[in-house]
XYZ file of N, CA and C in Angstrom:
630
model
N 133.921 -87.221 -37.900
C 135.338 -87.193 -38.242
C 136.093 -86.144 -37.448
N 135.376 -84.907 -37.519
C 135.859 -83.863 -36.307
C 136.353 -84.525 -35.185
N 135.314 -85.225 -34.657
C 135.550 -85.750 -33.176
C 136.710 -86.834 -33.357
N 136.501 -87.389 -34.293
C 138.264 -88.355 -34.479
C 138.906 -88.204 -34.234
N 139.300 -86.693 -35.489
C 140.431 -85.957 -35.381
C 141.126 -85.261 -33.702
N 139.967 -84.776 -33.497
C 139.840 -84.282 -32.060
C 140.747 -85.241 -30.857
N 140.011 -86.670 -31.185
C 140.482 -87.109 -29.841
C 142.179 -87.925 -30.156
N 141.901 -87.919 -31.673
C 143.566 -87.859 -31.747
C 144.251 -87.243 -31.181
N 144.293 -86.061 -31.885
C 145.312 -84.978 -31.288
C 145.366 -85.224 -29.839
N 144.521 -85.603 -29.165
C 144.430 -85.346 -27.173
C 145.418 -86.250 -26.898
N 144.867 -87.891 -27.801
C 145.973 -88.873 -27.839
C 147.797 -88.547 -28.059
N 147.645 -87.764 -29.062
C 149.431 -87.379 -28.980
C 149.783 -86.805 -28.571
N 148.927 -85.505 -27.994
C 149.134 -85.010 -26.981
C 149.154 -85.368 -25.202
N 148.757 -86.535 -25.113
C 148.765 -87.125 -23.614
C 149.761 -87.199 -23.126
N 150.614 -87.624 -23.944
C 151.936 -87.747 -23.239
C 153.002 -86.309 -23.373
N 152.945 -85.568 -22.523
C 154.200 -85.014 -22.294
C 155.175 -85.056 -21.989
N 156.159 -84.453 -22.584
C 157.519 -85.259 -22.544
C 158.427 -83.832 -22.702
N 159.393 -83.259 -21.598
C 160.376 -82.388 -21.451
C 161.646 -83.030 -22.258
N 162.268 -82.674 -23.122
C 163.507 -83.377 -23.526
C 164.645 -82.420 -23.660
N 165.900 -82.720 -23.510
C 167.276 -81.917 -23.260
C 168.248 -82.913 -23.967
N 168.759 -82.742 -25.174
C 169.602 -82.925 -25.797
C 170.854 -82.429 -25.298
N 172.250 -82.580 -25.289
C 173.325 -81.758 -25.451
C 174.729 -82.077 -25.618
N 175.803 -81.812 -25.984
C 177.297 -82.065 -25.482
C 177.736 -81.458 -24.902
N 178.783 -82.181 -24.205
C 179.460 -81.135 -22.959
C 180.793 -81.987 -23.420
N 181.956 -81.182 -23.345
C 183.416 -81.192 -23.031
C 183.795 -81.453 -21.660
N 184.304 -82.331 -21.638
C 184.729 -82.289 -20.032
C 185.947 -82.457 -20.133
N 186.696 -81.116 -19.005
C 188.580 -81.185 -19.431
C 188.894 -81.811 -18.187
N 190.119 -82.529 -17.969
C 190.746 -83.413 -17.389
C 190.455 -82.536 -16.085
N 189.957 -84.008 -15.136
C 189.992 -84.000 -13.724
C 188.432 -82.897 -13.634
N 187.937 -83.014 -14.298
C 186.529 -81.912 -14.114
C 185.299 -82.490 -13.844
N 184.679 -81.818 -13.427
C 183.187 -82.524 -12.960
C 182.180 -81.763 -13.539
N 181.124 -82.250 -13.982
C 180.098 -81.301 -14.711
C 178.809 -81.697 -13.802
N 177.850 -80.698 -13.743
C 176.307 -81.640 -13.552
C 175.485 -80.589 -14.545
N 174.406 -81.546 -14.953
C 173.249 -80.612 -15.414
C 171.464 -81.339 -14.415
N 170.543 -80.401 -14.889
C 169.906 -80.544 -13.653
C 168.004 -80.567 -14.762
N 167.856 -81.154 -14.049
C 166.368 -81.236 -14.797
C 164.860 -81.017 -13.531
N 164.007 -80.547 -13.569
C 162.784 -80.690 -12.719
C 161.583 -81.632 -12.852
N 161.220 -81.843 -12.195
C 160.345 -83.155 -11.910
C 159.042 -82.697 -11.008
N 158.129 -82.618 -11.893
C 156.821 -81.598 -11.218
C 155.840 -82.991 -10.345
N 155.905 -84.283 -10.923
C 154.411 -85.107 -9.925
C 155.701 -86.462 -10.092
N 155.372 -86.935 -8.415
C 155.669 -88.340 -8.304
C 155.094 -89.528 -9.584
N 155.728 -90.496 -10.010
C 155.372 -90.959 -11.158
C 155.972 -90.746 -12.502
N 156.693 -89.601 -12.564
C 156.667 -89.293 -14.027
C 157.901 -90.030 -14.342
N 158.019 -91.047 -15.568
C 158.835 -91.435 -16.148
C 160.771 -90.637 -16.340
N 161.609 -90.257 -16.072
C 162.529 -90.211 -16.433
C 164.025 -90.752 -17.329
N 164.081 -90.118 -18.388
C 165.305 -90.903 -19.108
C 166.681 -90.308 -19.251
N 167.595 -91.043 -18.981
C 168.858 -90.399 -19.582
C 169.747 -91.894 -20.543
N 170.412 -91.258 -21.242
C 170.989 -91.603 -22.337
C 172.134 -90.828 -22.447
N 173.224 -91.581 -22.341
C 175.090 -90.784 -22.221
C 175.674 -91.397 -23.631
N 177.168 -91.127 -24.163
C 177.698 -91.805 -25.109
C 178.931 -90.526 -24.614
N 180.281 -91.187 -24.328
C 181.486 -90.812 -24.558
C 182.211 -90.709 -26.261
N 181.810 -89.786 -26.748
C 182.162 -89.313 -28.665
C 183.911 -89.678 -28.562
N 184.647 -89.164 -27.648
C 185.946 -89.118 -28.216
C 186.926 -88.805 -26.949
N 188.123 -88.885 -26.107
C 188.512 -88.517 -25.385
C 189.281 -90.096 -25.046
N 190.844 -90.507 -24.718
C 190.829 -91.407 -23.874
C 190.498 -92.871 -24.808
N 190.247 -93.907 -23.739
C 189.426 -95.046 -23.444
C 187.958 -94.462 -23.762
N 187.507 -93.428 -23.605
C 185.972 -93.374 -24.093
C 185.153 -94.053 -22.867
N 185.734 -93.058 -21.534
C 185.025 -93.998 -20.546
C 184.726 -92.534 -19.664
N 183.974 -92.741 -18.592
C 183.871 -91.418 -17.495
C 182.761 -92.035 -16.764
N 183.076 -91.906 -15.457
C 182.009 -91.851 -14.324
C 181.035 -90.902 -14.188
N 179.973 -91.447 -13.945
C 178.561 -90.612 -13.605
C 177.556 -91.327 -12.507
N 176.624 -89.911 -11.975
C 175.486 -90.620 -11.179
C 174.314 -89.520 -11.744
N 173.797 -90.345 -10.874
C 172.289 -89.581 -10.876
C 171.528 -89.091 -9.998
N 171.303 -88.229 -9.073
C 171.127 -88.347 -7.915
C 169.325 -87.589 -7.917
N 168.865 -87.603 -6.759
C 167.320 -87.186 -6.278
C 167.080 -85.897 -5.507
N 166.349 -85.096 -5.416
C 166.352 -83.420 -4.455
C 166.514 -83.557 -3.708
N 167.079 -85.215 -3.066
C 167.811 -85.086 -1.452
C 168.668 -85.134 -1.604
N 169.727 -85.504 -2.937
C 170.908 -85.883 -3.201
C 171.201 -87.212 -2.903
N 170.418 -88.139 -2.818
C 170.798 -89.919 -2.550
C 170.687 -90.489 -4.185
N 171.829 -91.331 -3.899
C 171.946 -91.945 -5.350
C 170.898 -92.536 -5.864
N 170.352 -92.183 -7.059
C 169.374 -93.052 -7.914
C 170.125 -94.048 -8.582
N 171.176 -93.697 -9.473
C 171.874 -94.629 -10.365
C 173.203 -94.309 -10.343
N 174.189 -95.011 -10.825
C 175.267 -94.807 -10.821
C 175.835 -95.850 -11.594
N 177.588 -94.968 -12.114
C 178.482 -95.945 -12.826
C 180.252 -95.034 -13.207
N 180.795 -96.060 -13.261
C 182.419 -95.691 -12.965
C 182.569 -96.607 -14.408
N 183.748 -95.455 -15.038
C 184.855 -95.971 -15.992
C 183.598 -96.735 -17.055
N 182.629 -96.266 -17.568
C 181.449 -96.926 -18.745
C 181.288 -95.534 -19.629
N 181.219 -96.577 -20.676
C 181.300 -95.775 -22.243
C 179.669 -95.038 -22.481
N 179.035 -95.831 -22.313
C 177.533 -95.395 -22.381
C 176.790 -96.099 -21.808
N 174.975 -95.372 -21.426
C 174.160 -95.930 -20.851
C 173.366 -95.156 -21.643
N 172.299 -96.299 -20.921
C 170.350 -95.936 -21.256
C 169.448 -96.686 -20.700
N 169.047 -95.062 -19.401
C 168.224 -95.659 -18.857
C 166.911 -95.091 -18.300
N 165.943 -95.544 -18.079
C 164.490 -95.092 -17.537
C 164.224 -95.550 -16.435
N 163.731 -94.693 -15.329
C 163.433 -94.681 -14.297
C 161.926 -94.326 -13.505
N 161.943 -94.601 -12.395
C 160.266 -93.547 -12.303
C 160.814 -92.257 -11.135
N 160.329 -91.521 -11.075
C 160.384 -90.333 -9.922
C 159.586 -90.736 -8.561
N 160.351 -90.836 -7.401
C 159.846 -91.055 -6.371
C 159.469 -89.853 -5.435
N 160.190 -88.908 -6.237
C 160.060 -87.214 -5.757
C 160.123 -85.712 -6.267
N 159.355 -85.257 -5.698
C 159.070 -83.882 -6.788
C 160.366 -83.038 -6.346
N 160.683 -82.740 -7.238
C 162.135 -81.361 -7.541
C 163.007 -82.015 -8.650
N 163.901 -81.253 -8.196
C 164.964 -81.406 -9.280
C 166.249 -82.314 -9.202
N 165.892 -82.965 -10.405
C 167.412 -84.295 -10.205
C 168.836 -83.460 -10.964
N 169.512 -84.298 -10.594
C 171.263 -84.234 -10.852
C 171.677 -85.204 -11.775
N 172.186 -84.933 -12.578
C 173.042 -85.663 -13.581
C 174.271 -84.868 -13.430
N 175.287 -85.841 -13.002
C 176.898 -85.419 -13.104
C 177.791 -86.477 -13.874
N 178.275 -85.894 -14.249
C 179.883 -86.281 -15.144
C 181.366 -86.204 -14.561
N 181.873 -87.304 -14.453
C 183.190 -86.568 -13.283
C 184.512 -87.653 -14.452
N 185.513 -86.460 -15.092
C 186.425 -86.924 -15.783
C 187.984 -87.185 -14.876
N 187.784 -88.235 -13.890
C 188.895 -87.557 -13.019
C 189.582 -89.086 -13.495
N 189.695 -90.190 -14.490
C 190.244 -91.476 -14.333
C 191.207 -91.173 -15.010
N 191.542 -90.386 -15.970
C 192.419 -89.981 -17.091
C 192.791 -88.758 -17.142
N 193.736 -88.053 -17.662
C 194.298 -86.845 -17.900
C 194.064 -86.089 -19.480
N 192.970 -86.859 -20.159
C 192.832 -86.386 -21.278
C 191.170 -86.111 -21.193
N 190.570 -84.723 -22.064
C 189.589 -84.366 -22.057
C 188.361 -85.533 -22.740
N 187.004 -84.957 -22.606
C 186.313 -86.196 -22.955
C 184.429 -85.143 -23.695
N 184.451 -86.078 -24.639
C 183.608 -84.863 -25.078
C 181.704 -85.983 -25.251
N 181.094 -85.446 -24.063
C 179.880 -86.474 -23.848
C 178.723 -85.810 -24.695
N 178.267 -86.547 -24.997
C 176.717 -86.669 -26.207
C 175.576 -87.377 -24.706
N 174.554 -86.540 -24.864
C 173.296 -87.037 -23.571
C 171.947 -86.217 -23.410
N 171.008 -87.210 -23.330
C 169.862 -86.788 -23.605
C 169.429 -86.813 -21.976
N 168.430 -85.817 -21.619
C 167.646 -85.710 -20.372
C 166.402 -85.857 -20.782
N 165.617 -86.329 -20.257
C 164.001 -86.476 -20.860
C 162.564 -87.042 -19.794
N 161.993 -85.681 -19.045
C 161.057 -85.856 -18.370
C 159.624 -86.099 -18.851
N 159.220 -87.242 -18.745
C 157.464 -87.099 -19.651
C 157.076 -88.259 -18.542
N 155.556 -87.219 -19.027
C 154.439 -88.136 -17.661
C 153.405 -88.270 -18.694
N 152.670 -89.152 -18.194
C 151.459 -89.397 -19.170
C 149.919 -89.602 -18.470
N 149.238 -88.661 -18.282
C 148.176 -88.941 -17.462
C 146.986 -89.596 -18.290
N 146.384 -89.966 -17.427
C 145.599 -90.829 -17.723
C 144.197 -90.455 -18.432
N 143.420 -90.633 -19.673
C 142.378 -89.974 -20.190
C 140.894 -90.610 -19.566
N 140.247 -89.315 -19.338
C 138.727 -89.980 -18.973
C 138.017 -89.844 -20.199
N 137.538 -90.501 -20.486
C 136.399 -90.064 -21.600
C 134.882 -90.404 -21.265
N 134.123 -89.084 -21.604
C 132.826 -88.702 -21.252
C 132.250 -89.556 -21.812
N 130.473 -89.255 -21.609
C 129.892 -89.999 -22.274
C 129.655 -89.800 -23.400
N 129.771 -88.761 -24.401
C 129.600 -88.128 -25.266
C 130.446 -88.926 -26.231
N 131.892 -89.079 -25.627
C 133.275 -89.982 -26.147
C 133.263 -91.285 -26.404
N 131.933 -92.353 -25.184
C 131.800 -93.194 -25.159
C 132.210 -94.261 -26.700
N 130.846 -93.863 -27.513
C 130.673 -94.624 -28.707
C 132.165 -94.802 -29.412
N 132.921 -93.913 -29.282
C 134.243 -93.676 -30.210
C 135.872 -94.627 -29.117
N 135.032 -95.461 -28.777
C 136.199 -96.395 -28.151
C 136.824 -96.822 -28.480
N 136.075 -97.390 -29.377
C 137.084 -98.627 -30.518
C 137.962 -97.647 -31.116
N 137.869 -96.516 -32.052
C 138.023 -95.815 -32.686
C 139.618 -95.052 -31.518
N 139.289 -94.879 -30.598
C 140.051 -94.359 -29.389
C 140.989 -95.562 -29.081
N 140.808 -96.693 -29.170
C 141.413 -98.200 -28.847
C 143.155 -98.082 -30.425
N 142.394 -98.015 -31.416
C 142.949 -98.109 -32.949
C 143.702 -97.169 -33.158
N 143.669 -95.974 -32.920
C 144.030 -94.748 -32.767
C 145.854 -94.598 -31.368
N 144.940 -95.038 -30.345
C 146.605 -95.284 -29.557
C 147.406 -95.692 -29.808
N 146.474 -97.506 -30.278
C 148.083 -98.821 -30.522
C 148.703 -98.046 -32.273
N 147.889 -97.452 -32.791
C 148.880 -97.018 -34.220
C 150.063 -95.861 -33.418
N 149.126 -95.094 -32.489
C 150.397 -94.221 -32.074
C 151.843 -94.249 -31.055
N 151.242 -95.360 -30.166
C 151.970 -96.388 -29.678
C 153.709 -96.950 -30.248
N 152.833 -97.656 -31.388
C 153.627 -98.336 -32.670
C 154.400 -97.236 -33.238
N 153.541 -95.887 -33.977
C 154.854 -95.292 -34.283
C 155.733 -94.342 -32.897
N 155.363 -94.472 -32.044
C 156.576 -94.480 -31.126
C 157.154 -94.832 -30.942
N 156.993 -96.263 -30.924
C 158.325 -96.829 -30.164
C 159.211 -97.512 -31.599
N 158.412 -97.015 -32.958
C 159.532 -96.731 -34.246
C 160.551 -96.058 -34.146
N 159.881 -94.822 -34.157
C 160.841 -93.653 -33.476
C 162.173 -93.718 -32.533
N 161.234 -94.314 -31.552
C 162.498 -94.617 -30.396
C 163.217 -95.716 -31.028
N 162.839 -96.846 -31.806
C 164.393 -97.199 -32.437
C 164.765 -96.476 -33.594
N 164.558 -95.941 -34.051
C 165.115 -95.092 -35.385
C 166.057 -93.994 -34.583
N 165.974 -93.276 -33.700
C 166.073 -92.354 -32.812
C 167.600 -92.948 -32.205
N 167.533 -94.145 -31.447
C 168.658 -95.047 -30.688
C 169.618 -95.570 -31.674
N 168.994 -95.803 -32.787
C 169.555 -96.572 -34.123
C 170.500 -94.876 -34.560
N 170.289 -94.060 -34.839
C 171.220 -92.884 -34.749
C 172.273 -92.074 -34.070
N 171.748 -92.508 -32.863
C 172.755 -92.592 -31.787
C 173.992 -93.082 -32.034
N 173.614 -94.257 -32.001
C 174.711 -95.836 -32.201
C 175.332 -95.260 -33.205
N 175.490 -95.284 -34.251
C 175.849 -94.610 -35.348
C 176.639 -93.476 -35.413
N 176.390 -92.392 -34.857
C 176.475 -91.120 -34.508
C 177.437 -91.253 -33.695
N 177.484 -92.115 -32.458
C 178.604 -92.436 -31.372
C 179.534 -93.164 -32.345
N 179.538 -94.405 -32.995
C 180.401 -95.209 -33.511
C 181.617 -94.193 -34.779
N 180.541 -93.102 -34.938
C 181.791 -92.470 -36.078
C 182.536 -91.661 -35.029
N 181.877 -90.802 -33.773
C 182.867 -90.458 -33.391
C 184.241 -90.802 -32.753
N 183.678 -92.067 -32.692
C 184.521 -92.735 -31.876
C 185.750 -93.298 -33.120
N 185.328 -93.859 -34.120
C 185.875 -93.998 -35.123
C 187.222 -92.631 -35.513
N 186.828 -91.658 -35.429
C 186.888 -90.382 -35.976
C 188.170 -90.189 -35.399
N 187.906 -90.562 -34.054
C 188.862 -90.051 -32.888
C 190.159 -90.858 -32.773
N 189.522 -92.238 -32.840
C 190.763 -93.135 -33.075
C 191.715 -93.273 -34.071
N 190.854 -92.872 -35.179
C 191.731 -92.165 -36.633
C 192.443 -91.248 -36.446
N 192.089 -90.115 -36.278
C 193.042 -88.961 -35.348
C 194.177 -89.240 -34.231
N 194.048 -90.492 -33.427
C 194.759 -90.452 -32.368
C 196.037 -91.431 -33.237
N 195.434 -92.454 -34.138
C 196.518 -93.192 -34.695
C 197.719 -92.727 -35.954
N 197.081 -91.413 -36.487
C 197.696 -90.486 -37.473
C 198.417 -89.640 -36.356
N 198.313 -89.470 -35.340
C 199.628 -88.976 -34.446
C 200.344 -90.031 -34.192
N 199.785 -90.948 -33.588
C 201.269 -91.998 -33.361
C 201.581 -92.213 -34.578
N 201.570 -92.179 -35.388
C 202.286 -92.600 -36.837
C 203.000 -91.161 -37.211
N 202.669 -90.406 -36.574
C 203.378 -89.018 -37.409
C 204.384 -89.362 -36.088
N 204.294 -88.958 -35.136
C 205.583 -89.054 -34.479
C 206.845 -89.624 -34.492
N 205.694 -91.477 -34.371
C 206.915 -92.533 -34.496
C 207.847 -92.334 -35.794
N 207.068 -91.506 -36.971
C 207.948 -91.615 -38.171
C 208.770 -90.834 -38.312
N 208.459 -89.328 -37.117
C 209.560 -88.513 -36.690
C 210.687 -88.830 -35.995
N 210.601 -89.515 -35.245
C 211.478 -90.659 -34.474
C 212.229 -91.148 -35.425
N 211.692 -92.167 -36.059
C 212.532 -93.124 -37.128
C 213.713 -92.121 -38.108
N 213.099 -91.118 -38.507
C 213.874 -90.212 -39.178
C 214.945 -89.766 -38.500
N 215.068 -89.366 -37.731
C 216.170 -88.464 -36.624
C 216.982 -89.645 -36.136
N 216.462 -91.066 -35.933
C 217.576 -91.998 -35.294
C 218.198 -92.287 -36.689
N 217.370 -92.222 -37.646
C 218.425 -92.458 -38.888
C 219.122 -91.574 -39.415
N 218.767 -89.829 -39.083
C 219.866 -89.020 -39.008
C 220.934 -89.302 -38.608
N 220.845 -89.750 -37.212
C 221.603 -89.540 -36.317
C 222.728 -90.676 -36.367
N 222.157 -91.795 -36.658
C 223.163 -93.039 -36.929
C 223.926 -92.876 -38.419
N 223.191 -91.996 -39.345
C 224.426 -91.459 -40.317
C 225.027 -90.609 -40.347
N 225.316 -89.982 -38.967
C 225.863 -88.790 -38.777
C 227.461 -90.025 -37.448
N 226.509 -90.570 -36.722
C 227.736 -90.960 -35.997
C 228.743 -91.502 -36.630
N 227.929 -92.615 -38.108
C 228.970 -93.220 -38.547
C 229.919 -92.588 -39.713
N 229.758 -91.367 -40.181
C 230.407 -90.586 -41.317
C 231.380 -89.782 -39.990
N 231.226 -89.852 -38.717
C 232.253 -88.690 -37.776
C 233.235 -90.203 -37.262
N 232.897 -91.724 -37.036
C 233.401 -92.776 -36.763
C 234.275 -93.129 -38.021
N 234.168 -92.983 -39.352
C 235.121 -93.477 -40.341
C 235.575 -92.276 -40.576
N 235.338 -90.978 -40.459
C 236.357 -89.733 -40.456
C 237.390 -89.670 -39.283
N 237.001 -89.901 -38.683
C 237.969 -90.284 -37.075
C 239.081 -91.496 -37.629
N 238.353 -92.384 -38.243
C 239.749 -93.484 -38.183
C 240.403 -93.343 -39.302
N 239.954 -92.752 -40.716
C 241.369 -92.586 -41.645
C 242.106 -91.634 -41.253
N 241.982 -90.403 -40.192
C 242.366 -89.293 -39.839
C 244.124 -89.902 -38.741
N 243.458 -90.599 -38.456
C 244.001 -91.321 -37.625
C 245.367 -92.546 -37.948
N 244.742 -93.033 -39.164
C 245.387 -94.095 -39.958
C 246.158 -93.584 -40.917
N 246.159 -91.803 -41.451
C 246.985 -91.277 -42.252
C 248.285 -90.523 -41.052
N 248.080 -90.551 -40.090
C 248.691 -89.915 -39.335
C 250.496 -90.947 -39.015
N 249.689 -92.346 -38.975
C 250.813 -93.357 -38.737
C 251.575 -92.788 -39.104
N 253.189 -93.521 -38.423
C 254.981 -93.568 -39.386
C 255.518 -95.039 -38.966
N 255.601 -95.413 -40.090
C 256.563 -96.904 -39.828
C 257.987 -96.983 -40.218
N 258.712 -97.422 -39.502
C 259.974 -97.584 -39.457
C 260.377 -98.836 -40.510
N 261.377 -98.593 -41.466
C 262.059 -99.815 -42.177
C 263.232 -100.053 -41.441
């Protein structure tokens, strides 16, 4: 059972995985990058964006490689998610560029480097294959739970802000326009109380001749 336990743990431990959560504000006409490292050709890479609130809820981004040549790219999109492989060791670029609009934009995005090397098992390990076989696909399975429970929060998480924001943006146009409405209706009972003061002023002034 030791040895079970044992080659579990190696199992959830095989896969390493660097991950970078974060938000960033981006104010009008600004460009952001953040930067991640990439130690062996091969290793899996993910990013995952969501525009929370700002605008249309849109902003251009790329992705670029330690030579700086585009890996991925996209203009004026609300969100992505995507996985890639590394064709080169150093450090990639993720940029954000808010230059389509004049209003700030506030991004939700995950960075996430994991490689997974490959296990030898001795002979000692041999007999415990099956056991090593049963053991992955359960851990497997609850991974890629995770990863929808995980994405399934996201969605969610993005949809209120976005919600949030549009609530906010429509309680200003309604406060304004109703500031508006008020003042033209000042104002049109102000012209017309100075328009019928003007004409009896006017109409008491007459003299008629018999």
């Amino acid at each position: 059972m030791r040895a079970v336990s044992a080659l579990a743990t190696g199992i959830l431990l095989a896969a390493v995985a660097r991950a970078t959560a974060l938000t960033s504000l981006l104010l009008a006409n600004q460009r952001a990058c953040f930067y991640a490292d990439v130690d062996g050709i091969g290793e899996k890479i993910g990013f995952y964006f969501a525009v929370q609130s700002g605008g249309s809820f849109e902003i251009d981004w790329v992705v670029m490689d330690p030579d700086d040549k585009i890996v991925v790219e996209g203009d004026n999109e609300r969100q992505g998610d995507f996985i890639f492989t590394a064709k080169k060791i150093g450090e990639y670029s993720f940029c954000f560029a808010n230059e389509a609009t004049a209003t700030d934009k506030l991004v939700d995005f995950d960075i996430m480097v994991e490689s997974e090397p490959r296990r030898v098992l001795s002979a000692q390990q041999a007999p415990l294959k099956e056991h090593t076989s049963a053991l992955e696909e359960s851990t497997y399975k609850l991974n890629g739970l995770l990863n929808s429970v995980t994405r399934t929060q996201k969605y969610f998480h993005t949809r209120h802000h976005r919600n949030y924001s549009t609530v906010i943006s429509t309680q200003s146009r309604i406060f304004w326009l109703t500031l508006v409405e008020c003042v033209a209706i000042i104002g049109m009972g102000l012209v017309q109380i100075w328009i019928l003061k003007t004409f009896f002023s006017r109409s008491g002034n007459r003299r008629f001749k018999v």
